[in-house]
Short mmCIF file of C-alpha atoms and ligand atoms in Angstrom, two decimals:
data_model
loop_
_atom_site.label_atom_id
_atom_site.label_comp_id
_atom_site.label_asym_id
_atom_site.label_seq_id
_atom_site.Cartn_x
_atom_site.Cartn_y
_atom_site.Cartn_z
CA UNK U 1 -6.10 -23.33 -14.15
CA UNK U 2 -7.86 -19.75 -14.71
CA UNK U 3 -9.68 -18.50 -11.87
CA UNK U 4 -12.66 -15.94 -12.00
CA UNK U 5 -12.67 -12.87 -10.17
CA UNK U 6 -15.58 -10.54 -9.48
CA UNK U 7 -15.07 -6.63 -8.46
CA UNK U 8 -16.96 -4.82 -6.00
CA UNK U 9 -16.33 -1.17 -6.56
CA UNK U 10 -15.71 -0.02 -9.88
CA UNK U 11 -14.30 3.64 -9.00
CA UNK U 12 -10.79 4.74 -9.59
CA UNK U 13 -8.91 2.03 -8.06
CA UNK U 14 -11.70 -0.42 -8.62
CA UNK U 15 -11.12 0.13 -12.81
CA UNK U 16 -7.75 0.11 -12.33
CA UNK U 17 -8.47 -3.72 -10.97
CA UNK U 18 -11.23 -4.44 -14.14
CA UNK U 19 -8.52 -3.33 -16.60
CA UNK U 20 -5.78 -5.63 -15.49
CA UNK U 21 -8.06 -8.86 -15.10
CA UNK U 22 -9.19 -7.72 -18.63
CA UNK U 23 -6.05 -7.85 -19.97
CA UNK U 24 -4.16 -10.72 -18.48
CA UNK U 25 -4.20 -14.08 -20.48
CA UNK U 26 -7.11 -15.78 -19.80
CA UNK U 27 -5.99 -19.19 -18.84
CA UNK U 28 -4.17 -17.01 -15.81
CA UNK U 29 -7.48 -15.31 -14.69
CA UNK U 30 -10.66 -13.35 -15.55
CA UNK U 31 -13.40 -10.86 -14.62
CA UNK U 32 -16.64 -12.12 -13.59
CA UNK U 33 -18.18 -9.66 -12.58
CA UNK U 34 -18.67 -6.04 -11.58
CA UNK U 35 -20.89 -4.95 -8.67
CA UNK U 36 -21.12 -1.16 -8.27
CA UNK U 37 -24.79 0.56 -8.35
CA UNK U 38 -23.87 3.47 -10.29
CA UNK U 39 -25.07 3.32 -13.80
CA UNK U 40 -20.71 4.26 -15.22
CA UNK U 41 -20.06 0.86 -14.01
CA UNK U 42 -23.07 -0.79 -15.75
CA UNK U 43 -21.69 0.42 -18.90
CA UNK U 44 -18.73 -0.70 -17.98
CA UNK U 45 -19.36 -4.14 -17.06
CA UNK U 46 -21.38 -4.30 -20.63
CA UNK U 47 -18.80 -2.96 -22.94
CA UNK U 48 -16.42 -6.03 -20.49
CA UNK U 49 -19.14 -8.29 -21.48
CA UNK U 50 -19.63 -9.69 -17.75
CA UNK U 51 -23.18 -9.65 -15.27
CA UNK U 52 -23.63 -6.34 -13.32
CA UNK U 53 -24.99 -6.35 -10.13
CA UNK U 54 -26.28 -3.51 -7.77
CA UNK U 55 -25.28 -5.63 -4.37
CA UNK U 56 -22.24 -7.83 -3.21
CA UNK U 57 -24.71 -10.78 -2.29
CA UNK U 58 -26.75 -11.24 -4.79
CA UNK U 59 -23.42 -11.43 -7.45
CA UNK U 60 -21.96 -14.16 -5.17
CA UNK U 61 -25.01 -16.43 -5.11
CA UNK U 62 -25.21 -16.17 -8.72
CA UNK U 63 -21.95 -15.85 -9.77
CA UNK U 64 -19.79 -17.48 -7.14
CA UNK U 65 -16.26 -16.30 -8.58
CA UNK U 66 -13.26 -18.26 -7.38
CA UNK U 67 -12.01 -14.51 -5.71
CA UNK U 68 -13.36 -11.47 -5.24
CA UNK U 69 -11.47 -8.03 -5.05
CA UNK U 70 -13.00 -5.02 -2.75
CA UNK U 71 -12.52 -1.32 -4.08
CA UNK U 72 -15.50 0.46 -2.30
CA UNK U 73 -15.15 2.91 -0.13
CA UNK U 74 -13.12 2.20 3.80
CA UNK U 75 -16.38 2.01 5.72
CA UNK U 76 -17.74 -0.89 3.61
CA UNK U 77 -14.79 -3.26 3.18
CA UNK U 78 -15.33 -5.14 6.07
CA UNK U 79 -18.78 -6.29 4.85
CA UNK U 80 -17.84 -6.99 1.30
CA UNK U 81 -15.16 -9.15 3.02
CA UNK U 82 -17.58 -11.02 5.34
CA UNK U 83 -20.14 -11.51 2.77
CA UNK U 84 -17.09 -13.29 1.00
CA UNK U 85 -15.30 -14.86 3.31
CA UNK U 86 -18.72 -16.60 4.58
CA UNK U 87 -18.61 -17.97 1.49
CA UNK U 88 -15.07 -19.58 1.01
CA UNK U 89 -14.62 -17.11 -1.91
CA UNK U 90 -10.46 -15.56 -1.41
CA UNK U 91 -10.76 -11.95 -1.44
CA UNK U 92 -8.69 -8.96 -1.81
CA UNK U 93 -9.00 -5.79 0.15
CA UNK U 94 -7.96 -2.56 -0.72
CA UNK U 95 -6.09 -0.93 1.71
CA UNK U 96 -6.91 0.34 4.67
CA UNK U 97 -8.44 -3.11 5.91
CA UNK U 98 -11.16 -1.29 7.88
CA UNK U 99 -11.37 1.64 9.28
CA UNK U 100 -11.18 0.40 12.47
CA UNK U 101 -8.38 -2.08 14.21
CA UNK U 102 -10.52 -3.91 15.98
CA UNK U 103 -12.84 -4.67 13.33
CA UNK U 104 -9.48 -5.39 11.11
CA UNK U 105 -8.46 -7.96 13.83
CA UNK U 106 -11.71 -9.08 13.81
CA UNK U 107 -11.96 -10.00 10.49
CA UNK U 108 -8.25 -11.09 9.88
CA UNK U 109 -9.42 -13.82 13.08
CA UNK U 110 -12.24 -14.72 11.06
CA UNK U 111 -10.49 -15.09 7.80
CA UNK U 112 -7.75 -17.87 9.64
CA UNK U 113 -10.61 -19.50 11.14
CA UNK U 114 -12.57 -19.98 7.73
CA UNK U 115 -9.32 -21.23 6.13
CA UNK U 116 -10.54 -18.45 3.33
CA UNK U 117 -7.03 -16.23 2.10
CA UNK U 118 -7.31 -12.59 2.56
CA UNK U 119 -4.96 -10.65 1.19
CA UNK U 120 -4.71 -6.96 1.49
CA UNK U 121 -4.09 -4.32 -1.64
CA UNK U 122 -0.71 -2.93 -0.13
CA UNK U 123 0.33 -2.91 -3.22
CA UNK U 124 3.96 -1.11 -3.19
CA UNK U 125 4.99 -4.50 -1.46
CA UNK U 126 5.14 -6.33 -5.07
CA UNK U 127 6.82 -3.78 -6.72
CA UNK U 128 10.54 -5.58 -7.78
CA UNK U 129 12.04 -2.45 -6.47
CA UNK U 130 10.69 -2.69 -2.73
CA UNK U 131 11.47 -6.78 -3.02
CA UNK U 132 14.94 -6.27 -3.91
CA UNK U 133 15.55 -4.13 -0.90
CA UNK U 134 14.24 -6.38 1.13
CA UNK U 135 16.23 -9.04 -0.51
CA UNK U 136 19.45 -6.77 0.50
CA UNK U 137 18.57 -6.15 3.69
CA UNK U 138 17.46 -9.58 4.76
CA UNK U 139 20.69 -10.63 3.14
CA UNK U 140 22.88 -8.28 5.58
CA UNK U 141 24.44 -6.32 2.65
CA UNK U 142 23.06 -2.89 4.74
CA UNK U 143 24.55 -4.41 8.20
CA UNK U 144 22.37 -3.43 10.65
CA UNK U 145 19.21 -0.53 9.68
CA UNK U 146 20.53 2.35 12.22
CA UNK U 147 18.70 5.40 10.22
CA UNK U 148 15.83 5.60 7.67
CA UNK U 149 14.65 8.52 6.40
CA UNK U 150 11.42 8.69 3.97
CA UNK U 151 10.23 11.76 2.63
CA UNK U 152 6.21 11.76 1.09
CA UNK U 153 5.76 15.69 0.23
CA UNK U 154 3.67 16.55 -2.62
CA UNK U 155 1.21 18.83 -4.42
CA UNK U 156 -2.26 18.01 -4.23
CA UNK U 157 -4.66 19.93 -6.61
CA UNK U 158 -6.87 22.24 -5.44
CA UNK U 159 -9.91 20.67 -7.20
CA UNK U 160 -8.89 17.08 -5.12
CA UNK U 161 -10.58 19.47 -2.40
CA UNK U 162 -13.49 19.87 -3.80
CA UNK U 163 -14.89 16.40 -2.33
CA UNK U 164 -16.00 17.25 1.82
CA UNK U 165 -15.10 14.46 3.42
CA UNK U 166 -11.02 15.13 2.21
CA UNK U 167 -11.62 18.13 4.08
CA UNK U 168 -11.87 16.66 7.41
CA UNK U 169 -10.49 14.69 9.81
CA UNK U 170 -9.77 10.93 8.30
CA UNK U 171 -9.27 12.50 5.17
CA UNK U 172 -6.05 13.46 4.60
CA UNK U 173 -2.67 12.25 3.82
CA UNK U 174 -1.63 10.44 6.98
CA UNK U 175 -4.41 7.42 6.18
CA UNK U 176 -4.73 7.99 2.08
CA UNK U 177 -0.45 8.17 1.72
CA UNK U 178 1.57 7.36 4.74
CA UNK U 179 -0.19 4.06 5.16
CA UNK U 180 1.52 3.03 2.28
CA UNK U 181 4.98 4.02 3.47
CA UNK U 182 4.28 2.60 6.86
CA UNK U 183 3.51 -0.62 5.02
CA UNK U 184 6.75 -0.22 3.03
CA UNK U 185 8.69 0.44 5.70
CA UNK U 186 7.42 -2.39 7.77
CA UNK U 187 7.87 -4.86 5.16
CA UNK U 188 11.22 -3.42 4.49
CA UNK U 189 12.59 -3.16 8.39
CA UNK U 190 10.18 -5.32 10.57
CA UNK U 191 7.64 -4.57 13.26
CA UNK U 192 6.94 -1.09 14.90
CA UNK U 193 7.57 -0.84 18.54
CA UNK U 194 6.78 2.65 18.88
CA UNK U 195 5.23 5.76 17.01
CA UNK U 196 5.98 9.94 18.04
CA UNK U 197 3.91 12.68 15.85
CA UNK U 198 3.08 15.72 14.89
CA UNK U 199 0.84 16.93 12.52
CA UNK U 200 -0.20 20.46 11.43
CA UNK U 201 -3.15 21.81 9.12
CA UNK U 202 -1.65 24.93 8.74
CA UNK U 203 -0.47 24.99 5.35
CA UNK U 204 -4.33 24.55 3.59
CA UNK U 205 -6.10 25.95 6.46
CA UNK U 206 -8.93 22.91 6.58
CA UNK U 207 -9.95 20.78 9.34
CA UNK U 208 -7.82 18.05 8.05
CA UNK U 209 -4.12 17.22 8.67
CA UNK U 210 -2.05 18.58 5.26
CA UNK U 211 1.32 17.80 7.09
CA UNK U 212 3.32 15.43 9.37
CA UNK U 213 6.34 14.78 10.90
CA UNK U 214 6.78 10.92 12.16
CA UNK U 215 8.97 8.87 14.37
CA UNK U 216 8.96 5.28 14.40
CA UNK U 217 11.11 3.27 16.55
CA UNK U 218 11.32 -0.04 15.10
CA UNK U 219 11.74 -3.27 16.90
CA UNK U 220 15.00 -3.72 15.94
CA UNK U 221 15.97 -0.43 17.63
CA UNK U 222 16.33 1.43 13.72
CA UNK U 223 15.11 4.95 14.18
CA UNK U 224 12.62 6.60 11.40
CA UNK U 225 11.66 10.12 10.37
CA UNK U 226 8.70 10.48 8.16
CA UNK U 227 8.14 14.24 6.28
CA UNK U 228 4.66 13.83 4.72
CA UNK U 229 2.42 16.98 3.10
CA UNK U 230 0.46 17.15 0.49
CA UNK U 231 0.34 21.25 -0.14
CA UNK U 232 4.09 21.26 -1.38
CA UNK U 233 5.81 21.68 -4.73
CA UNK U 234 8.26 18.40 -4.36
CA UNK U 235 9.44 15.24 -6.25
CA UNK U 236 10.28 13.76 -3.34
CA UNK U 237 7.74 11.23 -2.68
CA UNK U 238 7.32 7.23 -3.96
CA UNK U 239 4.56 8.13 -6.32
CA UNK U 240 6.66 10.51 -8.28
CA UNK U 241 10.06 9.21 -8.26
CA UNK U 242 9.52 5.08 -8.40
CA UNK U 243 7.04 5.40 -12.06
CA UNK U 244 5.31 2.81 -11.09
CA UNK U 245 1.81 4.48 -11.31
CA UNK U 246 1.51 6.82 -15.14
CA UNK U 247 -0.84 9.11 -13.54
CA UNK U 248 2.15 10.74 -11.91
CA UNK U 249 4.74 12.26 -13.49
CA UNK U 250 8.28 10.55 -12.89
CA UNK U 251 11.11 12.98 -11.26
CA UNK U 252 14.48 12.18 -10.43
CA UNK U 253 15.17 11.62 -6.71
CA UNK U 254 14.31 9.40 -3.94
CA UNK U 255 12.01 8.87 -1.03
CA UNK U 256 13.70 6.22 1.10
CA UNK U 257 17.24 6.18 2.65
CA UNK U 258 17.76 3.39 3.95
CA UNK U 259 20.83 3.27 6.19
CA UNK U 260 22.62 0.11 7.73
CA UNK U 261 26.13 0.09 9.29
CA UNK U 262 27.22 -1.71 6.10
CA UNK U 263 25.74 -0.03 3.46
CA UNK U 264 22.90 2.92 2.77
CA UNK U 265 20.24 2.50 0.10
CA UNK U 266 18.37 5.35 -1.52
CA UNK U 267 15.42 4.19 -2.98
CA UNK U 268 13.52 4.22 -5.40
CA UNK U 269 17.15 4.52 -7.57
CA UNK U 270 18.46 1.67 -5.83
CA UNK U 271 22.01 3.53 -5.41
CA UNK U 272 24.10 1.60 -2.38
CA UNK U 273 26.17 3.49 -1.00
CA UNK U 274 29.49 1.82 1.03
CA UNK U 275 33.31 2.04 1.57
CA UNK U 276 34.74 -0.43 -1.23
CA UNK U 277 38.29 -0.07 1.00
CA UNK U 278 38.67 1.50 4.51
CA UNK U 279 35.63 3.10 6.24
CA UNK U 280 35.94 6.66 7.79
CA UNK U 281 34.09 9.61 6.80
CA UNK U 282 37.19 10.95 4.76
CA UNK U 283 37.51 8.05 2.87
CA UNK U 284 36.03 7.73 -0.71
CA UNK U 285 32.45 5.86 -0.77
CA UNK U 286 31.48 4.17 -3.72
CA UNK U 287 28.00 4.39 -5.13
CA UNK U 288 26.55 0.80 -6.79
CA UNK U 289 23.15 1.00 -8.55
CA UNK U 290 21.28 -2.89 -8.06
CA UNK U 291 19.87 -4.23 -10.99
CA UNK U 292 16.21 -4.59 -10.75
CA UNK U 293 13.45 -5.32 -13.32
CA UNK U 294 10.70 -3.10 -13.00
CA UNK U 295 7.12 -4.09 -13.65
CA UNK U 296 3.69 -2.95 -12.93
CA UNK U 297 3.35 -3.88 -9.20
CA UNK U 298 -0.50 -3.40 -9.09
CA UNK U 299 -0.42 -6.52 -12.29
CA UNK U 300 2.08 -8.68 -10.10
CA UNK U 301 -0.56 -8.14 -6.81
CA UNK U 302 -3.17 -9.44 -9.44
CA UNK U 303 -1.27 -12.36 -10.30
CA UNK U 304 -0.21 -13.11 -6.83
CA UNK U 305 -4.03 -13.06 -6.05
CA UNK U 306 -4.52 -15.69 -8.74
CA UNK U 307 -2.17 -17.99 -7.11
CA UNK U 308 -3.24 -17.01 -3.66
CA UNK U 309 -6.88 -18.31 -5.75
CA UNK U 310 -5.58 -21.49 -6.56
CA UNK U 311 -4.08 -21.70 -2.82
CA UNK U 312 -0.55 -22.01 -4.79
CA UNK U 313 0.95 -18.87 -2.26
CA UNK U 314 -0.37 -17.70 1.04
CA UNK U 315 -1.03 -13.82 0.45
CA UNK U 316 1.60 -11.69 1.13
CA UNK U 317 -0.19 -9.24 3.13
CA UNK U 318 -2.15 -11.21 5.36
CA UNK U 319 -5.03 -9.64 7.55
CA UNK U 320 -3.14 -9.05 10.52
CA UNK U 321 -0.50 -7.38 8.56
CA UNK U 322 -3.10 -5.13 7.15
CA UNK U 323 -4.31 -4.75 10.89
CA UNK U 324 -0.57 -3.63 11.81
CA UNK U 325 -0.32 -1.59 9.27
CA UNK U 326 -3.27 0.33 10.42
CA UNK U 327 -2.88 0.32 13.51
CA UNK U 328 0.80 1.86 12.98
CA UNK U 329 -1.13 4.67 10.93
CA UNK U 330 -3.88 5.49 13.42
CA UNK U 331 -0.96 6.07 16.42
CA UNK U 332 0.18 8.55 14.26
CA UNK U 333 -3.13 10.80 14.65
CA UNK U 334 -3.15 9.29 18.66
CA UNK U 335 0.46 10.65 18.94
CA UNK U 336 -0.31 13.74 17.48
CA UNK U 337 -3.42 14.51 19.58
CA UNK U 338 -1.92 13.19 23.36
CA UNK U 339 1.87 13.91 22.45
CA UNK U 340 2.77 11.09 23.76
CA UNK U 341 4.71 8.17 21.86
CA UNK U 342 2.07 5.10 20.88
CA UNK U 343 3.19 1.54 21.12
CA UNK U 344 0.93 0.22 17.69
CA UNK U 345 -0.67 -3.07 17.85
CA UNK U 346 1.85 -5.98 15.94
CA UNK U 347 1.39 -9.42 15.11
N1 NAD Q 401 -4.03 0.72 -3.61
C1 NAD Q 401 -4.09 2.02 -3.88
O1 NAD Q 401 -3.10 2.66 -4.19
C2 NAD Q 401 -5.41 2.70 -3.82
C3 NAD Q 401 -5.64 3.81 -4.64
C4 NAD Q 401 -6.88 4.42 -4.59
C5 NAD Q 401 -7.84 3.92 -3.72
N2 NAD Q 401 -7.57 2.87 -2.90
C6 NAD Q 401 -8.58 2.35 -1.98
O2 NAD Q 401 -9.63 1.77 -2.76
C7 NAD Q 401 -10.90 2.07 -2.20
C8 NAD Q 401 -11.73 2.80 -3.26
O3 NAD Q 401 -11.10 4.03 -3.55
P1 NAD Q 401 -11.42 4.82 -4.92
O4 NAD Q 401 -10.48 5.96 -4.96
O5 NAD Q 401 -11.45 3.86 -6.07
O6 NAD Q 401 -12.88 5.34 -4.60
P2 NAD Q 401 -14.03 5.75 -5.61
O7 NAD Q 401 -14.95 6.64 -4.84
O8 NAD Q 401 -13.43 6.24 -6.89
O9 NAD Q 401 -14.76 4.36 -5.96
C9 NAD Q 401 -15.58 3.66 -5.06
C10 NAD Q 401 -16.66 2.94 -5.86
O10 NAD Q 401 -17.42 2.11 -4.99
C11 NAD Q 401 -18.77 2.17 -5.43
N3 NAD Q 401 -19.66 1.76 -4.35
C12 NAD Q 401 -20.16 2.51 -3.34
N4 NAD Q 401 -20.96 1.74 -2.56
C13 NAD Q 401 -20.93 0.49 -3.10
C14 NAD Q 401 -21.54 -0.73 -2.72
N5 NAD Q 401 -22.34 -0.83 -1.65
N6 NAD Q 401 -21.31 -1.82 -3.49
C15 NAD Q 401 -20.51 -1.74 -4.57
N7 NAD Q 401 -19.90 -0.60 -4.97
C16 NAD Q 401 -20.11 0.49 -4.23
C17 NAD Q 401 -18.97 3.60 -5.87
O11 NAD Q 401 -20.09 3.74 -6.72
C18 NAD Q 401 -17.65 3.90 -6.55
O12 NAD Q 401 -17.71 3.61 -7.94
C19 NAD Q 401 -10.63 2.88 -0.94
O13 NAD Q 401 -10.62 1.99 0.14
C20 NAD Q 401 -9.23 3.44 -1.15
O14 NAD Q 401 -8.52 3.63 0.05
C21 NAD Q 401 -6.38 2.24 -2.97
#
């Protein structure tokens, strides 16, 4: 059965959402609608050949899609959601949830209580790559995680500055790129018990955080270190080693290494690394690349959505997970500020 999806928030991300519903089969799913007062997205939702609308509301009286997906900007996604979720309609929410835990929490509660699915746009979590190390890891081929290292350094352009707001606190990379490695990792290794930070503004000069240094302790008791910047010449970062997004150029390298007493996986090239015969730092390791199909994961988080629609899967990034992540992101700026370590909220 083909479900109908409306989009609030045609921007970057928010087209990125149109084009995919546009070009999946349409006995899968298609767009409804597009909601988005500026007058680029009218002509966009004519040359789709679906209803524009200048408010959320008004589209889901008349429209009433079978899901909605939110792409405005953080400080309205908790109200698109409501005005959704009031409604029965499944939504999904681009990441961050909110831009506040407790309104996250809040609306994840609400969400259960409703019965309505709400799935949030973590999107790295459908990509076959990050599945089939979780796959490995769930399936003990690491052992157990000791060590992971994940590296997120990268080159911003200058003109990305141009916009104020990226210039200040909230801004910068720590809640518009680590949350998506935080997610990774916490999909990959389990729950966060406990965040350590530092974060330094020193290589830009503005308000805003450009770089970070992280330490997670996970729940487990496996120990992360997180490199982030965003003012560095570097390949080493998800975006530009994993292709799974064109606007970035694809390098060779990694930005995961994950390692287990068994095994250590470097990731995005999926080499696992492990003694084939007797273990011992002199003897030989041998290096085995795991198969994996790549696809588009921002088309598979579509599709999941249309079976989340049809209530055929419960989302894969629930609300509360979206809360944790978020909450695992913000103790990184608490950490940094207090110096203390910062035990996030978990579900
Ligand atoms: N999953 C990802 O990798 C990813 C990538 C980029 C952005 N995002 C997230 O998506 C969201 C949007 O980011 P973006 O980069 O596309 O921003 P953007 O500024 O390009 O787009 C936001 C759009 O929302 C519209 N808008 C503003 N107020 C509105 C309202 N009241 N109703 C309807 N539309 C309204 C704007 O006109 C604009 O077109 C952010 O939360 C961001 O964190 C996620």
């Amino acid at each position: 059965m083909s479900a109908t999806v409306a989009v609030i928030g045609a921007g970057v991300i928010g087209r990125t959402h149109i084009r995919i519903l546009r070009e999946l089969p349409a006995d899968e799913g298609r767009l409804a609608a597009i909601v988005d007062p500026s007058e680029a997205a009218a002509r966009l939702a004519v040359e789709a050949g679906v209803p524009h609308f200048l408010d959320a509301d008004t589209m889901l009286d008349a429209v009433r899609p079978d899901g909605v997906v939110i792409a405005t900007p953080n400080a309205l996604h908790v109200a698109g959601a409501r005005a959704c979720i009031g409604r029965g309609i499944a939504v999904l929410v681009e990441k961050p949830l909110a831009d506040d835990l407790d309104d996250a929490l809040a609306l994840a509660g609400e969400a259960d209580h409703a019965g309505v699915p709400l799935l949030v746009g973590h999107y790295r979590r459908h990509n076959p790559l990050v599945q089939a190390a979780r796959t490995a890891i769930q399936q003990g081929r690491l052992g157990r995680i000791a060590t992971i290292s994940a590296d997120s350094m990268v080159m911003k352009p200058d003109s990305y500055f141009n916009v104020a707001w990226r210039r200040e606190a909230g801004g910068g990379p720590v809640l518009i790129n680590l949350v998506h490695d935080i997610d990774a990792l916490r999909y990959l290794c389990g729950e966060i018990d406990t965040v350590q930070a530092v974060t330094g503004h020193a290589a830009r000069g503005f308000a805003v955080e450009d770089s970070a240094a992280v330490l997670l302790r996970f729940r487990t008791g496996a120990l992360a270190t997180l490199t982030l910047s965003d003012a560095v010449p570097s390949p080493w970062c998800w975006d530009q080693t994993a292709g799974e997004n064109p606007a970035f150029v694809r390098h060779p390298g990694n930005a995961y290494r994950i390692c287990g007493t068994e095994a250590s996986l470097e990731m995005p090239d999926m080499a696992l690394w492990r003694y084939a015969g007797r273990r011992g730092w002199s003897e030989p390791l041998t290096r085995e690349v795991l198969d994996v199909r790549r696809c588009d994961p921002l088309v598979a988080q579509m599709r999941h959505f249309l079976r989340v629609i049809r209530r055929e899967e419960a989302p894969l990034v629930s609300g509360h997970d979206g809360a944790a992540t978020l909450a695992a992101t913000l103790a990184v700026h608490r950490s940094a500020k207090t110096g203390e370590a910062v035990r996030p909220y978990a579900p």
